[in-house]
Tab-separated table of C-alpha atoms and ligand atoms in Angstrom:
chain	number	residue	atom	x	y	z
A	27	UNK	CA	144.286	-8.249	58.160
A	28	UNK	CA	143.584	-11.935	58.773
A	29	UNK	CA	140.481	-13.424	60.335
A	30	UNK	CA	140.361	-16.899	61.780
A	31	UNK	CA	137.506	-19.059	60.534
A	32	UNK	CA	136.017	-20.945	63.452
A	33	UNK	CA	135.264	-24.526	62.597
A	34	UNK	CA	133.612	-26.595	65.264
A	35	UNK	CA	132.491	-29.432	63.013
A	36	UNK	CA	133.992	-32.742	64.063
A	37	UNK	CA	134.329	-35.738	61.794
A	38	UNK	CA	134.987	-39.286	62.918
A	39	UNK	CA	137.932	-40.726	61.025
A	40	UNK	CA	136.063	-43.960	60.319
A	41	UNK	CA	133.597	-41.986	58.211
A	42	UNK	CA	136.502	-40.771	56.119
A	43	UNK	CA	137.869	-44.287	55.692
A	44	UNK	CA	134.524	-45.454	54.323
A	45	UNK	CA	135.418	-43.613	51.135
A	46	UNK	CA	138.959	-44.996	50.882
A	47	UNK	CA	139.047	-48.178	48.771
A	48	UNK	CA	140.118	-51.146	50.980
A	49	UNK	CA	143.309	-51.725	48.980
A	50	UNK	CA	144.442	-48.144	49.644
A	51	UNK	CA	143.697	-47.941	53.362
A	52	UNK	CA	147.108	-49.116	54.600
A	53	UNK	CA	148.947	-46.581	52.454
A	54	UNK	CA	146.541	-43.887	53.617
A	55	UNK	CA	147.157	-44.758	57.305
A	56	UNK	CA	150.866	-44.661	56.692
A	57	UNK	CA	150.794	-41.156	55.285
A	58	UNK	CA	148.480	-40.017	58.113
A	59	UNK	CA	150.905	-41.393	60.741
A	60	UNK	CA	153.737	-39.356	59.268
A	61	UNK	CA	151.888	-36.113	59.954
A	62	UNK	CA	150.475	-36.857	63.389
A	63	UNK	CA	150.684	-33.847	65.740
A	64	UNK	CA	152.003	-31.462	63.089
A	65	UNK	CA	150.401	-28.100	62.619
A	66	UNK	CA	149.210	-26.938	59.199
A	67	UNK	CA	147.691	-23.513	58.627
A	68	UNK	CA	145.731	-22.575	55.506
A	69	UNK	CA	145.242	-19.029	54.219
A	70	UNK	CA	142.961	-17.861	51.415
A	71	UNK	CA	140.965	-14.816	50.405
A	72	UNK	CA	137.474	-15.558	51.624
A	73	UNK	CA	135.527	-17.841	53.949
A	74	UNK	CA	132.431	-18.101	51.794
A	75	UNK	CA	131.843	-18.252	48.068
A	76	UNK	CA	134.055	-19.986	45.549
A	77	UNK	CA	135.587	-23.419	45.429
A	78	UNK	CA	138.618	-22.821	47.667
A	79	UNK	CA	136.415	-21.833	50.604
A	80	UNK	CA	134.277	-24.912	49.988
A	81	UNK	CA	137.402	-27.097	50.065
A	82	UNK	CA	138.922	-25.552	53.203
A	83	UNK	CA	135.676	-25.765	55.144
A	84	UNK	CA	135.965	-29.536	54.819
A	85	UNK	CA	139.729	-29.979	54.669
A	86	UNK	CA	140.402	-28.472	58.095
A	87	UNK	CA	138.028	-30.832	59.978
A	88	UNK	CA	139.295	-33.809	57.940
A	89	UNK	CA	142.889	-33.008	58.896
A	90	UNK	CA	141.928	-32.622	62.550
A	91	UNK	CA	140.057	-35.940	62.467
A	92	UNK	CA	143.277	-37.541	61.250
A	93	UNK	CA	145.370	-36.087	64.077
A	94	UNK	CA	146.838	-33.092	62.251
A	95	UNK	CA	146.372	-29.715	63.938
A	96	UNK	CA	144.918	-27.345	61.426
A	97	UNK	CA	143.530	-23.831	61.251
A	98	UNK	CA	142.186	-21.611	58.524
A	99	UNK	CA	142.485	-17.833	58.174
A	100	UNK	CA	141.030	-15.538	55.515
A	101	UNK	CA	141.726	-11.963	54.498
A	102	UNK	CA	139.571	-9.581	56.517
A	103	UNK	CA	137.031	-8.025	54.083
A	104	UNK	CA	137.774	-4.734	55.870
A	105	UNK	CA	140.935	-4.427	53.722
A	106	UNK	CA	138.450	-2.961	51.268
A	107	UNK	CA	137.126	-3.371	47.748
A	108	UNK	CA	140.170	-1.658	46.199
A	109	UNK	CA	142.347	-4.602	47.158
A	110	UNK	CA	139.857	-7.177	45.873
A	111	UNK	CA	139.343	-5.215	42.655
A	112	UNK	CA	143.098	-5.402	42.052
A	113	UNK	CA	143.303	-9.097	42.947
A	114	UNK	CA	140.348	-9.780	40.670
A	115	UNK	CA	142.300	-8.167	37.840
A	116	UNK	CA	145.345	-10.241	38.756
A	117	UNK	CA	143.169	-13.369	38.769
A	118	UNK	CA	141.783	-12.511	35.326
A	119	UNK	CA	145.259	-11.763	33.947
A	120	UNK	CA	146.578	-15.078	35.269
A	121	UNK	CA	143.712	-16.793	33.446
A	122	UNK	CA	144.852	-15.169	30.203
A	123	UNK	CA	143.199	-11.734	30.087
A	124	UNK	CA	145.506	-9.052	28.666
A	125	UNK	CA	144.997	-6.809	31.672
A	126	UNK	CA	147.352	-4.053	32.669
A	127	UNK	CA	147.862	-3.570	36.371
A	128	UNK	CA	149.016	-0.027	37.146
A	129	UNK	CA	151.877	0.856	39.489
A	130	UNK	CA	149.318	2.221	41.938
A	131	UNK	CA	147.373	-1.055	41.854
A	132	UNK	CA	150.532	-3.090	42.472
A	133	UNK	CA	151.202	-0.834	45.451
A	134	UNK	CA	147.751	-1.606	46.883
A	135	UNK	CA	148.484	-5.326	46.402
A	136	UNK	CA	151.935	-5.053	48.034
A	137	UNK	CA	150.814	-2.921	50.981
A	138	UNK	CA	147.961	-5.230	51.978
A	139	UNK	CA	150.177	-8.279	51.519
A	140	UNK	CA	152.877	-6.759	53.732
A	141	UNK	CA	150.296	-6.298	56.487
A	142	UNK	CA	149.068	-9.868	56.003
A	143	UNK	CA	152.682	-11.029	56.238
A	144	UNK	CA	153.000	-9.258	59.622
A	145	UNK	CA	149.944	-11.186	60.843
A	146	UNK	CA	151.341	-14.434	59.476
A	147	UNK	CA	154.487	-14.042	61.579
A	148	UNK	CA	152.314	-14.333	64.689
A	149	UNK	CA	150.763	-17.623	63.598
A	150	UNK	CA	152.581	-20.697	64.746
A	151	UNK	CA	152.753	-23.631	62.306
A	152	UNK	CA	154.954	-26.345	60.832
A	153	UNK	CA	153.522	-25.801	57.381
A	154	UNK	CA	151.937	-22.708	55.911
A	155	UNK	CA	149.644	-23.259	52.948
A	156	UNK	CA	148.676	-20.238	50.867
A	157	UNK	CA	145.876	-20.464	48.322
A	158	UNK	CA	145.602	-18.315	45.195
A	159	UNK	CA	147.099	-14.934	44.293
A	160	UNK	CA	145.385	-12.726	46.889
A	161	UNK	CA	147.711	-13.658	49.814
A	162	UNK	CA	150.507	-15.060	47.595
A	163	UNK	CA	153.033	-12.309	48.264
A	164	UNK	CA	152.357	-12.325	52.018
A	165	UNK	CA	153.209	-16.006	52.205
A	166	UNK	CA	156.403	-15.412	50.275
A	167	UNK	CA	157.445	-12.605	52.632
A	168	UNK	CA	156.536	-14.230	55.950
A	169	UNK	CA	157.930	-17.173	57.900
A	170	UNK	CA	161.170	-17.406	55.973
A	171	UNK	CA	162.223	-20.294	58.201
A	172	UNK	CA	159.007	-22.323	57.716
A	173	UNK	CA	157.883	-24.832	55.123
A	174	UNK	CA	155.572	-23.047	52.749
A	175	UNK	CA	153.293	-24.326	50.018
A	176	UNK	CA	151.452	-22.320	47.378
A	177	UNK	CA	148.278	-23.688	45.773
A	178	UNK	CA	147.326	-22.183	42.437
A	179	UNK	CA	143.696	-23.098	41.814
A	180	UNK	CA	143.255	-21.279	38.513
A	181	UNK	CA	144.085	-21.979	34.874
A	182	UNK	CA	147.472	-20.300	34.385
A	183	UNK	CA	148.225	-22.077	31.088
A	184	UNK	CA	148.057	-18.802	29.137
A	185	UNK	CA	148.815	-16.349	31.951
A	186	UNK	CA	149.412	-12.808	30.759
A	187	UNK	CA	153.208	-12.401	30.677
A	188	UNK	CA	153.705	-9.048	32.459
A	189	UNK	CA	151.530	-10.086	35.409
A	190	UNK	CA	153.014	-13.563	35.638
A	191	UNK	CA	156.546	-12.083	35.597
A	192	UNK	CA	155.700	-9.770	38.444
A	193	UNK	CA	154.392	-12.628	40.603
A	194	UNK	CA	156.892	-15.321	39.582
A	195	UNK	CA	159.548	-14.454	42.209
A	196	UNK	CA	156.910	-14.782	44.955
A	197	UNK	CA	155.738	-18.125	43.579
A	198	UNK	CA	159.239	-19.558	43.401
A	199	UNK	CA	159.887	-18.453	47.006
A	200	UNK	CA	157.672	-21.356	48.117
A	201	UNK	CA	159.039	-24.790	48.781
A	202	UNK	CA	156.238	-26.487	46.854
A	203	UNK	CA	153.804	-25.133	44.279
A	204	UNK	CA	150.671	-27.132	43.530
A	205	UNK	CA	148.596	-26.943	40.353
A	206	UNK	CA	145.416	-28.844	39.539
A	207	UNK	CA	146.544	-29.611	36.003
A	208	UNK	CA	149.938	-30.291	34.360
A	209	UNK	CA	148.996	-27.839	31.578
A	210	UNK	CA	148.949	-24.960	34.097
A	211	UNK	CA	152.584	-25.386	35.165
A	212	UNK	CA	155.003	-22.715	33.987
A	213	UNK	CA	158.469	-23.545	32.751
A	214	UNK	CA	159.993	-20.943	35.075
A	215	UNK	CA	159.146	-22.867	38.232
A	216	UNK	CA	161.765	-25.478	39.156
A	217	UNK	CA	160.229	-28.900	38.514
A	218	UNK	CA	161.402	-30.161	41.908
A	219	UNK	CA	158.968	-27.728	43.545
A	220	UNK	CA	155.957	-28.584	41.409
A	221	UNK	CA	153.223	-31.018	42.378
A	222	UNK	CA	150.013	-31.665	40.456
A	223	UNK	CA	146.786	-33.023	41.856
A	224	UNK	CA	143.145	-32.087	41.540
A	225	UNK	CA	140.754	-30.820	44.200
A	226	UNK	CA	137.798	-32.977	45.195
A	227	UNK	CA	134.349	-32.877	46.760
A	228	UNK	CA	133.431	-33.866	50.299
A	229	UNK	CA	130.857	-36.682	50.181
A	230	UNK	CA	130.042	-36.171	53.881
A	231	UNK	CA	128.449	-32.728	53.587
A	232	UNK	CA	124.705	-32.185	52.983
A	233	UNK	CA	125.570	-30.390	49.725
A	234	UNK	CA	126.426	-33.751	48.153
A	235	UNK	CA	123.149	-35.448	49.039
A	236	UNK	CA	121.432	-37.308	46.246
A	237	UNK	CA	117.673	-36.678	46.318
A	238	UNK	CA	114.991	-37.818	43.878
A	239	UNK	CA	114.415	-35.437	41.015
A	240	UNK	CA	110.714	-34.916	41.792
A	241	UNK	CA	111.484	-33.888	45.374
A	242	UNK	CA	114.176	-31.506	44.207
A	243	UNK	CA	111.771	-29.983	41.658
A	244	UNK	CA	109.156	-29.457	44.389
A	245	UNK	CA	111.764	-27.633	46.484
A	246	UNK	CA	112.702	-25.362	43.570
A	247	UNK	CA	109.031	-24.608	42.871
A	248	UNK	CA	109.086	-22.377	45.962
A	249	UNK	CA	111.531	-20.192	44.074
A	250	UNK	CA	109.530	-19.878	40.879
A	251	UNK	CA	110.860	-22.826	38.896
A	252	UNK	CA	107.911	-24.849	37.551
A	253	UNK	CA	107.717	-28.518	38.514
A	254	UNK	CA	106.969	-29.531	34.908
A	255	UNK	CA	109.003	-29.209	31.723
A	256	UNK	CA	112.706	-29.910	31.158
A	257	UNK	CA	115.077	-28.053	33.457
A	258	UNK	CA	118.590	-26.964	32.464
A	259	UNK	CA	120.917	-25.854	35.273
A	260	UNK	CA	124.323	-24.237	35.677
A	261	UNK	CA	125.596	-23.717	39.243
A	262	UNK	CA	128.377	-21.135	39.036
A	263	UNK	CA	129.297	-17.683	40.212
A	264	UNK	CA	128.412	-14.932	37.712
A	265	UNK	CA	131.821	-14.680	36.121
A	266	UNK	CA	132.806	-14.193	32.487
A	267	UNK	CA	135.002	-17.321	32.604
A	268	UNK	CA	131.896	-19.405	33.371
A	269	UNK	CA	130.254	-18.035	30.208
A	270	UNK	CA	126.653	-17.647	31.418
A	271	UNK	CA	125.767	-15.655	28.275
A	272	UNK	CA	126.801	-18.664	26.191
A	273	UNK	CA	124.413	-20.819	28.222
A	274	UNK	CA	121.549	-18.440	27.468
A	275	UNK	CA	122.422	-18.431	23.772
A	276	UNK	CA	122.296	-22.241	23.732
A	277	UNK	CA	119.132	-22.308	25.809
A	278	UNK	CA	117.308	-20.146	23.280
A	279	UNK	CA	118.081	-22.744	20.627
A	280	UNK	CA	116.816	-25.465	22.976
A	281	UNK	CA	113.568	-23.539	23.365
A	282	UNK	CA	112.843	-23.833	19.633
A	283	UNK	CA	112.514	-27.602	20.086
A	284	UNK	CA	111.342	-27.625	23.706
A	285	UNK	CA	109.265	-24.480	24.328
A	286	UNK	CA	108.417	-25.484	27.901
A	287	UNK	CA	112.099	-25.869	28.926
A	288	UNK	CA	113.357	-23.769	31.828
A	289	UNK	CA	116.871	-22.510	32.553
A	290	UNK	CA	118.209	-21.809	36.050
A	291	UNK	CA	121.519	-20.005	36.375
A	292	UNK	CA	122.447	-20.425	40.032
A	293	UNK	CA	125.231	-18.042	40.987
A	294	UNK	CA	124.585	-16.654	44.426
A	295	UNK	CA	126.760	-13.700	45.269
A	296	UNK	CA	128.549	-14.799	48.424
A	297	UNK	CA	132.242	-14.213	47.812
A	298	UNK	CA	133.807	-11.096	49.294
A	299	UNK	CA	136.699	-11.186	46.847
A	300	UNK	CA	134.722	-10.786	43.639
A	301	UNK	CA	133.425	-7.221	43.267
A	302	UNK	CA	133.032	-7.790	39.487
A	303	UNK	CA	130.205	-10.329	39.964
A	304	UNK	CA	127.468	-7.673	40.096
A	305	UNK	CA	128.381	-6.218	36.727
A	306	UNK	CA	128.484	-9.672	35.086
A	307	UNK	CA	125.124	-10.444	36.688
A	308	UNK	CA	123.641	-7.179	35.369
A	309	UNK	CA	124.816	-7.990	31.841
A	310	UNK	CA	123.320	-11.480	32.058
A	311	UNK	CA	120.067	-10.180	33.575
A	312	UNK	CA	119.674	-7.697	30.708
A	313	UNK	CA	119.965	-10.515	28.157
A	314	UNK	CA	117.840	-12.978	30.166
A	315	UNK	CA	114.959	-10.491	30.314
A	316	UNK	CA	114.422	-10.795	26.592
A	317	UNK	CA	113.639	-14.541	26.740
A	318	UNK	CA	111.016	-16.409	28.758
A	319	UNK	CA	111.688	-19.214	31.252
A	320	UNK	CA	115.085	-18.094	32.496
A	321	UNK	CA	115.607	-17.777	36.259
A	322	UNK	CA	118.706	-16.134	37.664
A	323	UNK	CA	119.720	-16.617	41.288
A	324	UNK	CA	122.186	-13.990	42.449
A	325	UNK	CA	120.939	-12.232	45.609
A	326	UNK	CA	121.137	-14.611	48.578
A	327	UNK	CA	117.993	-13.129	50.309
A	328	UNK	CA	118.383	-15.489	53.264
A	329	UNK	CA	118.319	-18.594	51.044
A	330	UNK	CA	120.160	-21.701	52.240
A	331	UNK	CA	122.604	-21.588	49.333
A	332	UNK	CA	124.259	-25.011	49.643
A	333	UNK	CA	120.824	-26.648	49.942
A	334	UNK	CA	119.381	-24.704	47.040
A	335	UNK	CA	122.396	-25.490	44.866
A	336	UNK	CA	122.286	-29.162	45.841
A	337	UNK	CA	118.587	-29.325	44.931
A	338	UNK	CA	119.242	-27.611	41.594
A	339	UNK	CA	121.957	-30.159	40.765
A	340	UNK	CA	119.564	-32.991	41.618
A	341	UNK	CA	116.555	-31.503	39.852
A	342	UNK	CA	118.225	-30.823	36.508
A	343	UNK	CA	117.425	-32.713	33.345
A	344	UNK	CA	120.642	-31.332	31.930
A	345	UNK	CA	123.527	-29.903	33.979
A	346	UNK	CA	125.783	-27.495	32.151
A	347	UNK	CA	129.206	-26.123	33.077
A	348	UNK	CA	129.963	-23.903	30.133
A	349	UNK	CA	133.326	-22.586	31.376
A	350	UNK	CA	135.961	-21.142	29.073
A	351	UNK	CA	138.624	-21.240	31.810
A	352	UNK	CA	138.428	-23.182	35.014
A	353	UNK	CA	141.147	-24.378	37.374
A	354	UNK	CA	138.981	-27.368	38.168
A	355	UNK	CA	135.287	-26.630	38.733
A	356	UNK	CA	133.989	-28.431	41.816
A	357	UNK	CA	130.446	-27.967	40.564
A	358	UNK	CA	131.176	-30.505	37.802
A	359	UNK	CA	132.176	-33.279	40.228
A	360	UNK	CA	129.285	-32.336	42.506
A	361	UNK	CA	126.779	-32.930	39.719
A	362	UNK	CA	128.559	-36.101	38.558
A	363	UNK	CA	128.341	-37.470	42.100
A	364	UNK	CA	124.581	-36.884	41.801
A	365	UNK	CA	124.557	-39.088	38.690
A	366	UNK	CA	124.393	-36.211	36.243
A	367	UNK	CA	126.308	-36.397	32.975
A	368	UNK	CA	127.588	-32.815	32.757
A	369	UNK	CA	127.813	-30.913	29.480
A	370	UNK	CA	131.026	-28.972	29.922
A	371	UNK	CA	132.707	-26.129	28.095
A	372	UNK	CA	136.250	-26.324	26.770
A	373	UNK	CA	138.013	-25.274	30.020
A	374	UNK	CA	140.886	-27.606	30.969
A	375	UNK	CA	139.553	-28.099	34.493
A	376	UNK	CA	136.209	-29.243	33.128
A	377	UNK	CA	137.776	-31.486	30.487
A	378	UNK	CA	139.824	-33.159	33.196
A	379	UNK	CA	136.638	-34.414	34.840
A	380	UNK	CA	134.531	-35.419	31.849
A	381	UNK	CA	135.188	-38.212	29.385
A	382	UNK	CA	133.367	-36.952	26.305
A	383	UNK	CA	130.482	-39.198	25.293
A	384	UNK	CA	130.981	-41.556	28.260
A	385	UNK	CA	130.105	-39.688	31.459
A	386	UNK	CA	129.301	-36.276	29.981
A	387	UNK	CA	129.991	-34.131	26.932
A	388	UNK	CA	132.526	-31.466	26.060
A	389	UNK	CA	131.264	-28.699	23.772
A	390	UNK	CA	132.861	-25.656	22.188
A	391	UNK	CA	129.954	-23.628	20.772
A	392	UNK	CA	126.453	-22.593	21.771
A	393	UNK	CA	125.017	-24.713	18.933
A	394	UNK	CA	126.857	-27.790	20.176
A	395	UNK	CA	125.755	-27.092	23.730
A	396	UNK	CA	122.127	-26.829	22.584
A	397	UNK	CA	122.409	-30.107	20.644
A	398	UNK	CA	123.808	-31.973	23.664
A	399	UNK	CA	121.152	-30.549	25.983
A	400	UNK	CA	118.453	-31.723	23.570
A	401	UNK	CA	120.180	-35.095	23.263
A	402	UNK	CA	120.035	-35.639	27.045
A	403	UNK	CA	116.401	-34.479	27.165
A	404	UNK	CA	115.463	-36.845	24.342
A	405	UNK	CA	117.421	-39.911	25.529
A	406	UNK	CA	116.665	-40.543	29.219
A	407	UNK	CA	117.976	-44.120	29.110
A	408	UNK	CA	121.355	-43.025	27.735
A	409	UNK	CA	121.398	-40.159	30.209
A	410	UNK	CA	120.878	-42.628	33.031
A	411	UNK	CA	123.730	-44.831	31.825
A	412	UNK	CA	126.073	-41.872	31.445
A	413	UNK	CA	124.982	-40.627	34.879
A	414	UNK	CA	125.984	-43.950	36.429
A	415	UNK	CA	129.407	-43.644	34.763
A	416	UNK	CA	129.671	-40.069	36.068
A	417	UNK	CA	129.000	-41.244	39.620
A	418	UNK	CA	131.740	-43.886	39.311
A	419	UNK	CA	134.206	-41.382	37.891
A	420	UNK	CA	133.545	-39.013	40.792
A	421	UNK	CA	133.899	-41.877	43.286
A	422	UNK	CA	137.188	-43.077	41.806
A	423	UNK	CA	138.921	-39.754	41.242
A	424	UNK	CA	137.239	-36.739	42.774
A	425	UNK	CA	136.257	-37.571	46.356
A	426	UNK	CA	137.795	-35.865	49.344
A	427	UNK	CA	139.739	-38.725	50.964
A	428	UNK	CA	141.900	-39.015	47.824
A	429	UNK	CA	142.655	-35.299	47.945
A	430	UNK	CA	143.346	-35.381	51.683
A	431	UNK	CA	145.821	-38.206	51.126
A	432	UNK	CA	147.514	-36.097	48.417
A	433	UNK	CA	147.677	-33.162	50.847
A	434	UNK	CA	149.185	-35.269	53.628
A	435	UNK	CA	151.759	-36.811	51.281
A	436	UNK	CA	152.652	-33.311	50.110
A	437	UNK	CA	153.084	-31.990	53.660
A	438	UNK	CA	155.201	-34.971	54.630
A	439	UNK	CA	157.387	-34.588	51.592
A	440	UNK	CA	157.714	-30.881	52.396
A	441	UNK	CA	158.851	-31.550	55.963
A	442	UNK	CA	161.569	-33.971	54.864
B	519	UDP	N1	128.240	-22.704	44.479
B	519	UDP	C1	127.036	-22.826	45.119
B	519	UDP	N2	126.024	-21.992	44.768
B	519	UDP	C2	126.174	-21.055	43.819
B	519	UDP	C3	127.418	-20.948	43.131
B	519	UDP	C4	128.433	-21.793	43.492
B	519	UDP	O1	126.852	-23.665	46.003
B	519	UDP	O2	125.221	-20.343	43.564
B	519	UDP	C5	129.308	-23.622	44.888
B	519	UDP	C6	129.517	-24.745	43.899
B	519	UDP	O3	128.549	-25.736	44.099
B	519	UDP	C7	130.936	-25.161	44.244
B	519	UDP	C8	131.582	-23.821	44.556
B	519	UDP	O4	130.559	-22.950	44.953
B	519	UDP	O5	130.956	-25.965	45.401
B	519	UDP	C9	132.287	-23.246	43.363
B	519	UDP	O6	133.456	-23.948	43.123
B	519	UDP	P1	134.008	-24.150	41.670
B	519	UDP	O7	135.299	-24.862	41.804
B	519	UDP	O8	132.959	-24.818	40.826
B	519	UDP	O9	134.198	-22.694	41.065
B	519	UDP	P2	134.892	-21.346	41.638
B	519	UDP	O10	133.764	-20.522	42.179
B	519	UDP	O11	135.886	-21.729	42.663
B	519	UDP	O12	135.492	-20.708	40.428
C-alpha cells in the first residue's frame, strides 16, 4: 500500500545556510544538533502533483544534509481511484463543502488506511509525519508507541461538521498537529498539541530560477503563447477551489481594454490523488473555447512541467492566484520570489502571503481582479516596485530554511 520515493539528490548544508540570515544561524545550528542521527519518516498521498509532494521532494534531502535520517513514502496508486475519489470528497468537505460521505465510502477509506497502517508498522522511525487526510487514519492506528505528527495542509476553518467529527478522533491521536494558519485550528484539538507555521519554497531548485521575461516568453512561444501582448498567468491544478472560471471571467473584461492580452491557465494533471481534475478541466475548456487568446495546459504530453511552470511565472505581466480556499498556495510564493506582485483571491492561505497594495493585491470579485490586472499592465514602474517588495517578503518569510528550522524544532519538541 505504500511506495518509497527514491531521492538521490544531495544538498550541501552550506548551500542551505546561505539562505539563513546571519543572526539566525546559531539558533538554526542548535536546533539541527538536537536532531542529529534521528530518523524521521514522511507519508503523503502522492509523489507528484500538488504542493505537499513539492515540499517533501525538497524537505527529505534538506533533512539528510543536516544529519537527520529521512525517508518519504506515498500511497501506492494501485489502491485504486475509488479510494482517491473518497479522499477527494473528504478533502472538499474539510475545505467547507457540504458533502455527504456514505457508509460504504467510509469503509473504503478505513480499509485502505488499515492496510497502510500494517505497512507503517514495518517502517522504523523515531518520528512519523503524516500529511493530509488520505493517510491520516493509518497514522493514528499505527506505531502507537512512536512520536507522531499530523500536518493539515488545507483550509479547515469552515470544515463540514459531520466529516470533521468523523476524523477528529484520528487527528487528536497524534502528539502534534500542524496547521499553516491559526484560523484553521479547531477548538476540539487540545492547544498543547497544536503548532502553526507556513510551508515554504525551496530556492535551490531549478523551478525557482529567475529568468528575463523576454527569454521566458520565447520559451512559451513553442507552446502557442505569442511573444507579444500582455500575458496573464495562473499556475494551479484544475480545481474548483482555485477558481479558474473566475479568472476567465476577469480576463474577458481585461480583453475589452487590452484586446491582444493572452491568458495561460497552467494546471498540468500530474497528481494521482485528484480524479476530479479532468471534470473541472472539461468545464473550464468548454468556457475557454468561447473566447480567444486563452491557453489551457492540462495534459502533460512529455512537457517538463516544473520548467514550463517556472517560465510561465517569469513570463507573466500579471500573475493571478484566484483561490477561494487554499491552505497556503506555494505558487504564490514562487511567483513572489520571481519578483511578481501576485493578484490573489480571498483564500486565507493567499492572504497570508500578500500584503494588499504593497507586494500584491487581494481581490474578491472578477471585476476587481480585472481592474488589478489592468492596473499592473498599465503601471510597469509600480509593478516593478511591488515586485521588489514581493521578493523581499518571500525571502524573509517563505523560504525553505525557515520552514526546515520550524520542522526540526517541532521534531525536537515532540521527542522531549
Ligand atoms: N504546479 C506546477 N505546474 C502546474 C500546477 C502546479 O508546477 O501546472 C506546482 C506549483 O508551482 C506548486 C505546486 O504545484 O509548486 C502546487 O502547490 P500549491 O501549494 O500552490 O497548491 P496545491 O496543488 O497543493 O493545492
